[in-house]
Amino acid sequence: MNTTKNTPILSVRHLVKCFGQREILKDIDFSIDHGNVISIIGASGSGKSTMLRCINLLETPTSGEIIFEGKNILDISNNIPLYRTKVGMVFQSFNLFSNMSVLQNCMVSPVTVLKHPKKEARQTAMQYLEKVGMAQYINARPDQLSGGQKQRVAIARALAIKPQILLFDEPTSALDPQMVGEVLSVMSDLANEGLTMIIVTHEMAFARDVSNRVIYMADGVIVEDGTPQDIFGNPQNKKTQEFLARFTKNI
Amino acid sequence: MAADMPTTFLGWVMFIINQYGTALLQGAGVTLLLALFGTLIGCIIGLFVGIVQTIPVTDRTNSGFKFLNKIIQFIFAAYVEIFRGTPMIVQAMVVYYGSMAVFNIDMSAMVAGFLVVSVNTGAYMAETVRGGIISVDKGQTEAAMAIGMNHIQTMYTVVLPQALRNIMPQIGNNLIINIKDTSVLNVISVTELYFVSKSAAGVYYRYFEVFFVTCVIYFIMTFTASRILRYIEHRMAGSADYQLVNDPMADPTGIFPNNSNQGGKQ
């Protein structure tokens, strides 16, 4: 393992995930450095989302290691809820708590999990809601918001626990083009501020412009892993070329 | 005596109300008491059993807990099946006479009645609560876990409030069923509305007139309960409006936004 100053914040080693007999992820191996933004692209069913869900253990990996802060979090003794407060997640379907207001959504984890005082939790929540442009809507309930607004609140909720890495699982796939723009601009701001992010996305232009590394996945393996310039400008693998041919035409 | 007896239906009804009104209302009171507390305790039992039945067991769960969980699940499943699968009137007989014969406990009819209604409602509610928990979108649980909540925190803050809202109509159903079905407790001489009515009817042999009054009293109770529950459901759904907050940082308590526009539907 790399032991220089640039120790990766998170490493995935030989990750395998099977659903029954079907092997969805086959020996996935990669790591992410502090402050990096990785986009994961690939066709539907290639295992991108499963891999992301394995990283914060919403799916239990069949075998392999996930190393965070020098510890393998798959060791049975590890405190998974505590780990999850350090690795936030934003979902495709937003999943805002429908029994709470926007503000409560952003305060519930700091208060119940991290045991922060309410006043402090509120200030933090307001700060992030301000950042995503949703501070006016603190009294609204999720079902009163548009898709783009919901996703921005979901991002604020994830940020409110101050994660060290933020995972995005196709955050814009359920949105119309105008709403996609508002969510992507929030994500670009976060990238510019140096937040470590792993983004599963179908937004090729965003992957090319915002991330500093792109991983192309197909059939449960990492086919190509490189800078956006390399992947989009000069893909080496035939599969990558075929996959990107459809998008490069449109860009 | 025969001279001043009523001759018409309405006359008899008025006569019955005059003679037995207080007794019938007392019976109705006992019925309501049994139904309300029986449903309440039944809901608490059902909530507990339903929650325990939905505890997730994964590969990471330790084997001692898995074994204990299996035993508890078996007991709860048996409880639900037995009390859902036998008539309440029979349960009342078994509990009231059985407690004396087997355990030598001299239970009053009222206590036996409470016990039977609560435990019976609990069995139905357990299934309702289980259904309510399953019906909450899996994404809600995942989102709660993704921000670090453990199973108990997830249930308490996210899943149960939503499940409870979803099963409110079914809780109402149970209350109304209990108001009516406590009438079976007359077999163990609980002095609820049906028992009182039967006694009153026997005095003058006016079954139709007495039970007509009883019928009206039952309906008033169930209809009121149903309206109140509808109102509670409506309150739980929350308001359709929300307020935009122009300067959210200015008010750190956030309860009274200092300057607001209306948002949402008016």
Short mmCIF file of C-alpha atoms in Angstrom, two decimals:
data_model
loop_
_atom_site.label_atom_id
_atom_site.label_comp_id
_atom_site.label_asym_id
_atom_site.label_seq_id
_atom_site.Cartn_x
_atom_site.Cartn_y
_atom_site.Cartn_z
CA MET A 1 0.00 0.00 0.00
CA ASN A 2 0.99 3.56 -0.63
CA THR A 3 2.51 4.92 2.56
CA THR A 4 3.61 8.36 1.37
CA LYS A 5 2.01 11.60 2.45
CA ASN A 6 -0.74 11.02 -0.07
CA THR A 7 -2.29 8.03 1.70
CA PRO A 8 -5.68 7.29 0.14
CA ILE A 9 -8.68 8.26 2.25
CA LEU A 10 -10.54 5.13 1.13
CA SER A 11 -9.35 1.95 -0.58
CA VAL A 12 -11.40 -0.84 -2.04
CA ARG A 13 -9.47 -4.12 -2.32
CA HIS A 14 -10.63 -7.19 -4.27
CA LEU A 15 -14.28 -6.38 -3.70
CA VAL A 16 -16.68 -9.12 -4.80
CA LYS A 17 -20.46 -8.99 -4.52
CA CYS A 18 -22.77 -11.84 -5.46
CA PHE A 19 -26.53 -11.88 -5.50
CA GLY A 20 -27.25 -15.59 -5.24
CA GLN A 21 -25.16 -17.27 -7.93
CA ARG A 22 -24.76 -14.09 -9.94
CA GLU A 23 -21.49 -12.24 -9.52
CA ILE A 24 -22.30 -8.53 -9.85
CA LEU A 25 -18.90 -7.16 -8.84
CA LYS A 26 -15.76 -9.06 -9.77
CA ASP A 27 -12.56 -8.12 -7.97
CA ILE A 28 -12.99 -4.34 -7.81
CA ASP A 29 -9.83 -2.53 -6.81
CA PHE A 30 -9.38 1.22 -6.50
CA SER A 31 -8.63 3.95 -4.02
CA ILE A 32 -9.45 7.62 -3.68
CA ASP A 33 -7.20 10.37 -2.34
CA HIS A 34 -8.28 13.22 -0.13
CA GLY A 35 -10.01 15.96 -2.11
CA ASN A 36 -10.42 13.90 -5.26
CA VAL A 37 -13.61 13.72 -7.29
CA ILE A 38 -14.14 10.39 -9.05
CA SER A 39 -16.90 9.88 -11.58
CA ILE A 40 -18.00 6.33 -12.25
CA ILE A 41 -19.58 5.82 -15.64
CA GLY A 42 -20.89 2.78 -17.45
CA ALA A 43 -24.02 1.19 -18.81
CA SER A 44 -26.97 0.35 -16.57
CA GLY A 45 -26.41 -3.01 -14.88
CA SER A 46 -22.63 -2.71 -14.95
CA GLY A 47 -22.44 -2.71 -11.14
CA LYS A 48 -21.76 1.00 -10.55
CA SER A 49 -24.53 1.53 -8.02
CA THR A 50 -23.89 -1.80 -6.31
CA MET A 51 -20.28 -0.81 -5.82
CA LEU A 52 -21.28 2.53 -4.32
CA ARG A 53 -23.78 0.82 -2.04
CA CYS A 54 -21.09 -1.63 -0.94
CA ILE A 55 -18.83 1.27 0.03
CA ASN A 56 -21.20 2.43 2.76
CA LEU A 57 -22.40 -1.10 3.43
CA LEU A 58 -26.00 -0.73 2.31
CA GLU A 59 -25.03 -3.93 0.53
CA THR A 60 -22.76 -6.32 2.39
CA PRO A 61 -19.82 -7.27 0.14
CA THR A 62 -19.38 -11.00 -0.40
CA SER A 63 -15.63 -10.71 -0.01
CA GLY A 64 -12.82 -8.17 -0.18
CA GLU A 65 -11.74 -5.25 1.95
CA ILE A 66 -12.80 -1.64 2.31
CA ILE A 67 -10.09 0.30 4.08
CA PHE A 68 -10.96 3.63 5.67
CA GLU A 69 -8.64 5.47 8.06
CA GLY A 70 -6.32 2.47 7.99
CA LYS A 71 -8.98 0.01 9.17
CA ASN A 72 -10.90 -2.62 7.25
CA ILE A 73 -14.49 -1.64 7.91
CA LEU A 74 -15.70 -5.13 7.03
CA ASP A 75 -14.19 -6.45 10.26
CA ILE A 76 -17.10 -7.58 12.35
CA SER A 77 -16.01 -5.44 15.32
CA ASN A 78 -16.32 -2.16 13.45
CA ASN A 79 -18.98 0.36 14.32
CA ILE A 80 -20.86 0.66 11.05
CA PRO A 81 -23.19 3.56 11.98
CA LEU A 82 -20.16 5.60 13.08
CA TYR A 83 -18.41 4.82 9.79
CA ARG A 84 -21.48 5.88 7.84
CA THR A 85 -21.44 9.32 9.46
CA LYS A 86 -18.06 9.80 7.77
CA VAL A 87 -19.21 8.54 4.37
CA GLY A 88 -22.36 10.36 3.30
CA MET A 89 -24.68 9.24 0.53
CA VAL A 90 -27.03 10.98 -1.87
CA PHE A 91 -29.64 8.78 -3.59
CA GLN A 92 -31.23 8.81 -7.01
CA SER A 93 -34.71 8.87 -5.45
CA PHE A 94 -33.76 11.56 -2.85
CA ASN A 95 -35.24 9.55 0.05
CA LEU A 96 -35.98 12.61 2.17
CA PHE A 97 -37.83 11.62 5.34
CA SER A 98 -41.44 12.31 4.50
CA ASN A 99 -42.50 12.71 8.13
CA MET A 100 -40.18 15.67 8.69
CA SER A 101 -39.77 19.22 7.43
CA VAL A 102 -36.77 20.26 5.34
CA LEU A 103 -35.00 21.60 8.42
CA GLN A 104 -35.75 18.50 10.50
CA ASN A 105 -34.39 16.33 7.69
CA CYS A 106 -31.06 18.12 7.95
CA MET A 107 -31.00 18.17 11.76
CA VAL A 108 -32.09 14.64 12.62
CA SER A 109 -28.76 12.90 12.17
CA PRO A 110 -26.57 15.49 13.95
CA VAL A 111 -29.02 15.47 16.87
CA THR A 112 -29.88 11.76 17.20
CA VAL A 113 -26.64 10.17 15.98
CA LEU A 114 -23.88 12.68 16.72
CA LYS A 115 -25.69 14.04 19.83
CA HIS A 116 -24.98 17.64 18.88
CA PRO A 117 -27.00 20.26 20.77
CA LYS A 118 -30.09 21.31 18.83
CA LYS A 119 -29.00 24.92 18.45
CA GLU A 120 -25.66 23.96 16.96
CA ALA A 121 -27.28 21.35 14.69
CA ARG A 122 -29.71 23.97 13.48
CA GLN A 123 -26.93 26.40 12.64
CA THR A 124 -25.04 23.74 10.72
CA ALA A 125 -28.17 22.65 8.89
CA MET A 126 -29.00 26.26 7.99
CA GLN A 127 -25.48 26.85 6.75
CA TYR A 128 -25.72 23.92 4.32
CA LEU A 129 -29.29 24.68 3.29
CA GLU A 130 -28.07 28.20 2.49
CA LYS A 131 -25.27 26.71 0.42
CA VAL A 132 -27.67 24.64 -1.70
CA GLY A 133 -30.08 27.56 -1.96
CA MET A 134 -32.89 25.97 0.04
CA ALA A 135 -32.78 28.04 3.25
CA GLN A 136 -36.10 29.68 2.44
CA TYR A 137 -37.85 26.33 2.44
CA ILE A 138 -37.03 25.07 5.92
CA ASN A 139 -40.70 24.77 6.87
CA ALA A 140 -41.75 22.81 3.80
CA ARG A 141 -42.32 19.09 3.77
CA PRO A 142 -40.56 16.98 1.11
CA ASP A 143 -43.74 16.25 -0.85
CA GLN A 144 -44.21 20.00 -1.37
CA LEU A 145 -40.89 20.39 -3.23
CA SER A 146 -39.83 19.80 -6.81
CA GLY A 147 -37.36 17.03 -7.65
CA GLY A 148 -34.40 19.38 -7.96
CA GLN A 149 -35.25 21.06 -4.66
CA LYS A 150 -35.57 17.67 -2.96
CA GLN A 151 -32.17 16.60 -4.23
CA ARG A 152 -30.56 19.83 -3.05
CA VAL A 153 -32.07 19.29 0.42
CA ALA A 154 -30.81 15.70 0.33
CA ILE A 155 -27.31 17.02 -0.39
CA ALA A 156 -27.60 19.47 2.52
CA ARG A 157 -28.77 16.60 4.75
CA ALA A 158 -25.75 14.52 3.77
CA LEU A 159 -23.39 17.47 4.33
CA ALA A 160 -24.86 18.27 7.75
CA ILE A 161 -23.08 15.27 9.30
CA LYS A 162 -19.83 16.66 7.84
CA PRO A 163 -18.76 13.51 6.00
CA GLN A 164 -15.21 13.07 4.78
CA ILE A 165 -16.43 11.44 1.56
CA LEU A 166 -19.74 11.98 -0.15
CA LEU A 167 -21.16 9.28 -2.42
CA PHE A 168 -23.65 10.22 -5.14
CA ASP A 169 -25.76 7.44 -6.65
CA GLU A 170 -27.06 8.82 -9.98
CA PRO A 171 -28.20 12.04 -8.26
CA THR A 172 -29.74 13.55 -11.40
CA SER A 173 -31.27 10.52 -13.11
CA ALA A 174 -34.78 11.19 -11.78
CA LEU A 175 -34.77 14.89 -12.76
CA ASP A 176 -35.77 16.91 -15.81
CA PRO A 177 -33.01 18.83 -17.66
CA GLN A 178 -33.59 22.14 -15.91
CA MET A 179 -33.45 20.53 -12.45
CA VAL A 180 -30.37 18.56 -13.45
CA GLY A 181 -28.62 21.90 -13.93
CA GLU A 182 -29.41 23.21 -10.45
CA VAL A 183 -28.22 20.01 -8.78
CA LEU A 184 -25.03 19.75 -10.85
CA SER A 185 -24.10 23.34 -10.07
CA VAL A 186 -24.34 22.59 -6.33
CA MET A 187 -22.14 19.54 -6.87
CA SER A 188 -19.57 21.57 -8.85
CA ASP A 189 -19.35 24.05 -5.98
CA LEU A 190 -18.69 21.20 -3.54
CA ALA A 191 -15.99 19.80 -5.82
CA ASN A 192 -14.33 23.21 -6.03
CA GLU A 193 -14.32 23.48 -2.24
CA GLY A 194 -12.29 20.27 -2.07
CA LEU A 195 -14.88 17.78 -0.83
CA THR A 196 -13.94 14.19 -1.63
CA MET A 197 -16.67 12.73 -3.81
CA ILE A 198 -17.48 9.53 -5.66
CA ILE A 199 -20.19 10.11 -8.24
CA VAL A 200 -22.05 7.45 -10.20
CA THR A 201 -23.47 9.37 -13.13
CA HIS A 202 -24.77 9.33 -16.67
CA GLU A 203 -23.94 13.05 -17.09
CA MET A 204 -20.86 12.68 -19.29
CA ALA A 205 -20.18 16.41 -19.65
CA PHE A 206 -20.28 16.79 -15.88
CA ALA A 207 -17.96 13.80 -15.39
CA ARG A 208 -15.53 15.28 -17.90
CA ASP A 209 -15.55 18.83 -16.51
CA VAL A 210 -15.83 18.41 -12.75
CA SER A 211 -14.07 15.19 -11.78
CA ASN A 212 -10.33 14.67 -11.73
CA ARG A 213 -10.63 10.94 -12.29
CA VAL A 214 -13.07 8.85 -14.29
CA ILE A 215 -13.68 5.13 -13.87
CA TYR A 216 -15.45 3.24 -16.62
CA MET A 217 -17.17 0.03 -15.47
CA ALA A 218 -18.68 -2.79 -17.51
CA ASP A 219 -19.97 -6.20 -16.41
CA GLY A 220 -18.81 -5.80 -12.83
CA VAL A 221 -15.19 -4.90 -13.53
CA ILE A 222 -13.26 -1.64 -13.80
CA VAL A 223 -12.39 -1.46 -17.49
CA GLU A 224 -10.56 1.82 -17.51
CA ASP A 225 -9.45 4.25 -14.82
CA GLY A 226 -7.82 7.58 -15.65
CA THR A 227 -8.05 11.33 -15.96
CA PRO A 228 -11.10 12.76 -17.77
CA GLN A 229 -8.77 13.86 -20.59
CA ASP A 230 -7.54 10.27 -21.06
CA ILE A 231 -10.94 8.59 -20.80
CA PHE A 232 -12.90 11.02 -22.93
CA GLY A 233 -10.09 12.15 -25.24
CA ASN A 234 -8.14 8.97 -25.76
CA PRO A 235 -9.88 5.85 -24.43
CA GLN A 236 -7.60 2.80 -24.64
CA ASN A 237 -10.05 -0.06 -24.23
CA LYS A 238 -12.39 -1.04 -27.04
CA LYS A 239 -15.38 -1.27 -24.66
CA THR A 240 -14.76 2.26 -23.41
CA GLN A 241 -14.52 3.56 -26.96
CA GLU A 242 -17.81 1.93 -27.91
CA PHE A 243 -19.57 3.17 -24.79
CA LEU A 244 -18.34 6.73 -25.19
CA ALA A 245 -18.91 6.87 -28.94
CA ARG A 246 -22.60 7.52 -28.29
CA PHE A 247 -21.87 10.42 -25.95
CA THR A 248 -18.92 12.09 -27.65
CA LYS A 249 -21.14 12.60 -30.67
CA ASN A 250 -23.56 14.62 -28.55
CA ILE A 251 -21.02 16.64 -26.56
CA MET B 1 -100.53 -1.91 36.19
CA ALA B 2 -101.84 -2.82 32.76
CA ALA B 3 -103.78 0.44 32.51
CA ASP B 4 -100.78 2.77 32.34
CA MET B 5 -98.61 0.53 30.12
CA PRO B 6 -97.70 2.06 26.73
CA THR B 7 -99.48 0.70 23.67
CA THR B 8 -97.48 2.08 20.73
CA PHE B 9 -93.88 1.42 19.63
CA LEU B 10 -92.81 4.98 20.38
CA GLY B 11 -94.61 4.82 23.68
CA TRP B 12 -92.62 1.75 24.63
CA VAL B 13 -89.39 3.34 23.51
CA MET B 14 -90.03 6.37 25.72
CA PHE B 15 -91.00 4.07 28.57
CA ILE B 16 -87.82 2.03 28.23
CA ILE B 17 -85.70 5.20 28.09
CA ASN B 18 -87.39 6.50 31.23
CA GLN B 19 -87.05 3.25 33.10
CA TYR B 20 -83.68 1.98 31.90
CA GLY B 21 -81.98 5.02 30.33
CA THR B 22 -79.46 5.37 33.15
CA ALA B 23 -78.69 1.65 33.23
CA LEU B 24 -78.26 1.52 29.46
CA LEU B 25 -75.94 4.55 29.53
CA GLN B 26 -73.91 2.93 32.30
CA GLY B 27 -73.67 -0.17 30.13
CA ALA B 28 -72.57 2.00 27.22
CA GLY B 29 -69.93 3.53 29.51
CA VAL B 30 -68.56 0.09 30.34
CA THR B 31 -68.56 -0.79 26.63
CA LEU B 32 -66.61 2.37 25.76
CA LEU B 33 -64.18 1.82 28.60
CA LEU B 34 -63.49 -1.76 27.47
CA ALA B 35 -63.21 -0.75 23.82
CA LEU B 36 -60.97 2.29 24.39
CA PHE B 37 -58.55 0.74 26.86
CA GLY B 38 -58.67 -2.64 25.11
CA THR B 39 -57.74 -0.98 21.83
CA LEU B 40 -55.06 1.18 23.46
CA ILE B 41 -53.39 -1.73 25.25
CA GLY B 42 -53.91 -3.89 22.17
CA CYS B 43 -52.12 -1.27 20.08
CA ILE B 44 -49.20 -1.22 22.51
CA ILE B 45 -48.97 -5.03 22.43
CA GLY B 46 -49.31 -5.01 18.63
CA LEU B 47 -46.68 -2.28 18.23
CA PHE B 48 -44.24 -4.23 20.36
CA VAL B 49 -44.85 -7.58 18.65
CA GLY B 50 -44.86 -5.99 15.18
CA ILE B 51 -41.57 -4.19 15.82
CA VAL B 52 -39.89 -7.32 17.17
CA GLN B 53 -41.15 -9.33 14.19
CA THR B 54 -39.46 -6.94 11.77
CA ILE B 55 -35.99 -6.90 13.38
CA PRO B 56 -33.60 -7.52 10.49
CA VAL B 57 -31.30 -10.51 10.69
CA THR B 58 -28.27 -10.24 8.40
CA ASP B 59 -25.06 -12.17 7.84
CA ARG B 60 -23.38 -9.91 10.36
CA THR B 61 -25.81 -10.70 13.20
CA ASN B 62 -24.15 -12.85 15.89
CA SER B 63 -25.43 -16.41 16.24
CA GLY B 64 -26.57 -16.18 19.88
CA PHE B 65 -28.88 -13.33 18.99
CA LYS B 66 -30.10 -15.24 15.94
CA PHE B 67 -31.09 -18.21 18.12
CA LEU B 68 -32.86 -16.07 20.72
CA ASN B 69 -34.60 -14.18 17.94
CA LYS B 70 -35.88 -17.43 16.44
CA ILE B 71 -37.46 -18.53 19.72
CA ILE B 72 -39.12 -15.15 20.27
CA GLN B 73 -40.38 -15.08 16.69
CA PHE B 74 -41.93 -18.52 17.19
CA ILE B 75 -43.71 -17.45 20.38
CA PHE B 76 -45.05 -14.29 18.78
CA ALA B 77 -46.18 -16.09 15.63
CA ALA B 78 -48.00 -18.65 17.79
CA TYR B 79 -49.65 -15.85 19.79
CA VAL B 80 -50.88 -14.11 16.65
CA GLU B 81 -52.18 -17.30 15.05
CA ILE B 82 -53.98 -18.58 18.16
CA PHE B 83 -55.72 -15.35 19.11
CA ARG B 84 -56.58 -14.47 15.55
CA GLY B 85 -57.78 -17.97 14.86
CA THR B 86 -60.29 -18.44 17.71
CA PRO B 87 -63.50 -16.48 18.43
CA MET B 88 -63.32 -13.80 21.12
CA ILE B 89 -66.46 -15.21 22.76
CA VAL B 90 -64.69 -18.53 23.27
CA GLN B 91 -61.51 -16.82 24.46
CA ALA B 92 -63.60 -14.99 27.07
CA MET B 93 -64.97 -18.29 28.41
CA VAL B 94 -61.55 -19.97 28.44
CA VAL B 95 -59.81 -17.06 30.17
CA TYR B 96 -62.56 -16.37 32.73
CA TYR B 97 -63.24 -19.95 33.80
CA GLY B 98 -59.79 -21.29 32.97
CA SER B 99 -57.96 -18.77 35.18
CA MET B 100 -59.95 -20.10 38.16
CA ALA B 101 -59.77 -23.79 37.26
CA VAL B 102 -56.11 -23.96 36.20
CA PHE B 103 -54.29 -21.14 37.96
CA ASN B 104 -56.68 -20.63 40.87
CA ILE B 105 -56.85 -16.92 40.11
CA ASP B 106 -60.18 -15.36 41.02
CA MET B 107 -60.43 -12.82 38.24
CA SER B 108 -63.40 -10.46 38.09
CA ALA B 109 -65.41 -10.57 34.87
CA MET B 110 -64.28 -7.02 34.08
CA VAL B 111 -60.59 -7.86 34.39
CA ALA B 112 -61.04 -10.97 32.25
CA GLY B 113 -62.89 -8.81 29.72
CA PHE B 114 -60.06 -6.25 29.53
CA LEU B 115 -57.54 -9.03 29.17
CA VAL B 116 -59.39 -10.76 26.35
CA VAL B 117 -60.08 -7.57 24.38
CA SER B 118 -56.49 -6.31 24.74
CA VAL B 119 -54.82 -9.56 23.85
CA ASN B 120 -57.20 -10.19 20.96
CA THR B 121 -56.69 -6.68 19.54
CA GLY B 122 -52.95 -7.08 20.06
CA ALA B 123 -52.88 -10.13 17.79
CA TYR B 124 -54.61 -8.24 14.98
CA MET B 125 -52.58 -5.08 15.54
CA ALA B 126 -49.31 -7.05 15.41
CA GLU B 127 -50.09 -7.98 11.83
CA THR B 128 -51.25 -4.44 11.03
CA VAL B 129 -48.08 -2.90 12.47
CA ARG B 130 -45.94 -5.41 10.60
CA GLY B 131 -47.72 -4.46 7.40
CA GLY B 132 -47.34 -0.76 8.21
CA ILE B 133 -43.60 -1.13 8.76
CA ILE B 134 -43.15 -3.12 5.54
CA SER B 135 -45.15 -0.51 3.62
CA VAL B 136 -42.68 2.29 4.42
CA ASP B 137 -40.45 2.82 1.38
CA LYS B 138 -37.14 0.97 1.70
CA GLY B 139 -35.36 4.14 0.60
CA GLN B 140 -36.37 5.81 3.86
CA THR B 141 -34.61 3.12 5.88
CA GLU B 142 -31.56 3.25 3.64
CA ALA B 143 -31.34 7.02 3.90
CA ALA B 144 -31.57 6.80 7.69
CA MET B 145 -28.84 4.17 7.81
CA ALA B 146 -26.70 6.17 5.38
CA ILE B 147 -26.60 9.09 7.82
CA GLY B 148 -25.45 6.82 10.62
CA MET B 149 -28.63 5.77 12.41
CA ASN B 150 -28.76 2.34 14.01
CA HIS B 151 -31.85 0.13 13.74
CA ILE B 152 -33.57 1.55 16.83
CA GLN B 153 -32.97 5.18 15.84
CA THR B 154 -34.20 4.44 12.31
CA MET B 155 -37.37 2.84 13.61
CA TYR B 156 -38.07 5.51 16.20
CA THR B 157 -37.42 8.63 14.12
CA VAL B 158 -38.25 7.58 10.57
CA VAL B 159 -40.11 4.30 10.07
CA LEU B 160 -42.61 4.19 12.96
CA PRO B 161 -43.97 7.73 12.55
CA GLN B 162 -44.70 6.92 8.90
CA ALA B 163 -46.00 3.43 9.63
CA LEU B 164 -48.28 4.78 12.36
CA ARG B 165 -49.70 7.36 9.98
CA ASN B 166 -50.33 4.62 7.41
CA ILE B 167 -52.12 2.31 9.86
CA MET B 168 -54.34 4.96 11.48
CA PRO B 169 -57.38 3.83 9.44
CA GLN B 170 -56.80 0.28 10.65
CA ILE B 171 -56.50 1.41 14.28
CA GLY B 172 -59.83 3.16 13.81
CA ASN B 173 -61.28 -0.03 12.39
CA ASN B 174 -60.13 -1.93 15.45
CA LEU B 175 -61.66 0.60 17.83
CA ILE B 176 -65.02 0.40 16.07
CA ILE B 177 -64.92 -3.37 15.93
CA ASN B 178 -64.13 -3.42 19.66
CA ILE B 179 -67.03 -1.11 20.54
CA LYS B 180 -69.33 -3.62 18.88
CA ASP B 181 -67.59 -6.87 19.75
CA THR B 182 -67.25 -6.25 23.47
CA SER B 183 -70.92 -7.32 23.41
CA VAL B 184 -69.72 -10.94 23.40
CA LEU B 185 -68.39 -10.40 26.91
CA ASN B 186 -72.00 -10.74 28.16
CA VAL B 187 -71.29 -14.49 28.28
CA ILE B 188 -69.05 -13.90 31.29
CA SER B 189 -71.52 -11.37 32.78
CA VAL B 190 -69.59 -8.18 32.10
CA THR B 191 -72.25 -5.49 32.56
CA GLU B 192 -71.68 -3.82 29.21
CA LEU B 193 -74.40 -2.43 26.97
CA TYR B 194 -75.61 -5.73 25.50
CA PHE B 195 -75.81 -7.41 28.91
CA VAL B 196 -77.80 -4.50 30.36
CA SER B 197 -80.11 -4.46 27.34
CA LYS B 198 -80.81 -8.17 27.61
CA SER B 199 -81.67 -7.81 31.29
CA ALA B 200 -83.93 -4.85 30.62
CA ALA B 201 -85.69 -6.56 27.72
CA GLY B 202 -86.38 -9.61 29.87
CA VAL B 203 -88.37 -7.65 32.44
CA TYR B 204 -91.24 -6.62 30.15
CA TYR B 205 -90.51 -9.00 27.26
CA ARG B 206 -90.06 -5.99 24.96
CA TYR B 207 -87.03 -7.19 23.00
CA PHE B 208 -87.55 -5.12 19.88
CA GLU B 209 -88.04 -1.79 21.63
CA VAL B 210 -85.11 -2.23 24.01
CA PHE B 211 -82.73 -3.40 21.33
CA PHE B 212 -83.83 -0.59 19.05
CA VAL B 213 -82.60 1.84 21.71
CA THR B 214 -79.43 -0.23 22.16
CA CYS B 215 -78.86 -0.16 18.42
CA VAL B 216 -79.04 3.64 18.37
CA ILE B 217 -76.63 3.92 21.29
CA TYR B 218 -74.10 1.60 19.59
CA PHE B 219 -74.35 3.57 16.38
CA ILE B 220 -73.85 6.92 18.14
CA MET B 221 -70.70 5.52 19.77
CA THR B 222 -69.19 4.04 16.62
CA PHE B 223 -70.08 7.03 14.44
CA THR B 224 -68.54 9.49 16.93
CA ALA B 225 -65.41 7.34 17.18
CA SER B 226 -65.12 7.16 13.42
CA ARG B 227 -65.44 10.98 13.03
CA ILE B 228 -62.88 11.65 15.77
CA LEU B 229 -60.43 9.25 14.15
CA ARG B 230 -60.93 10.87 10.77
CA TYR B 231 -60.12 14.22 12.36
CA ILE B 232 -56.95 12.85 13.94
CA GLU B 233 -55.88 11.36 10.60
CA HIS B 234 -56.44 14.72 8.97
CA ARG B 235 -54.34 16.44 11.63
CA MET B 236 -51.52 13.92 11.19
CA ALA B 237 -51.37 14.60 7.46
CA GLY B 238 -50.21 18.16 8.24
CA SER B 239 -51.08 21.41 6.60
CA ALA B 240 -51.02 21.87 2.83
CA ASP B 241 -49.21 25.22 3.15
CA TYR B 242 -45.75 26.15 4.19
CA GLN B 243 -44.10 29.47 4.81
CA LEU B 244 -41.12 30.76 2.91
CA VAL B 245 -38.57 32.26 5.25
CA ASN B 246 -36.87 35.33 3.83
CA ASP B 247 -34.13 35.78 6.36
CA PRO B 248 -33.70 32.39 8.00
CA MET B 249 -30.46 33.23 9.78
CA ALA B 250 -32.02 36.17 11.62
CA ASP B 251 -34.08 33.96 13.89
CA PRO B 252 -32.00 31.26 15.54
CA THR B 253 -35.01 29.64 17.25
CA GLY B 254 -36.77 29.23 13.93
CA ILE B 255 -40.19 28.91 15.48
CA PHE B 256 -41.44 32.32 14.46
CA PRO B 257 -39.88 33.40 11.17
CA ASN B 258 -39.61 37.18 11.49
CA ASN B 259 -40.59 37.95 7.95
CA SER B 260 -42.47 35.59 5.76
CA ASN B 261 -44.22 35.09 2.49
CA GLN B 262 -46.81 32.44 1.91
CA GLY B 263 -45.71 29.47 -0.12
CA GLY B 264 -47.61 26.46 -1.37
CA LYS B 265 -51.32 26.16 -1.99
CA GLN B 266 -53.50 28.79 -0.42
#
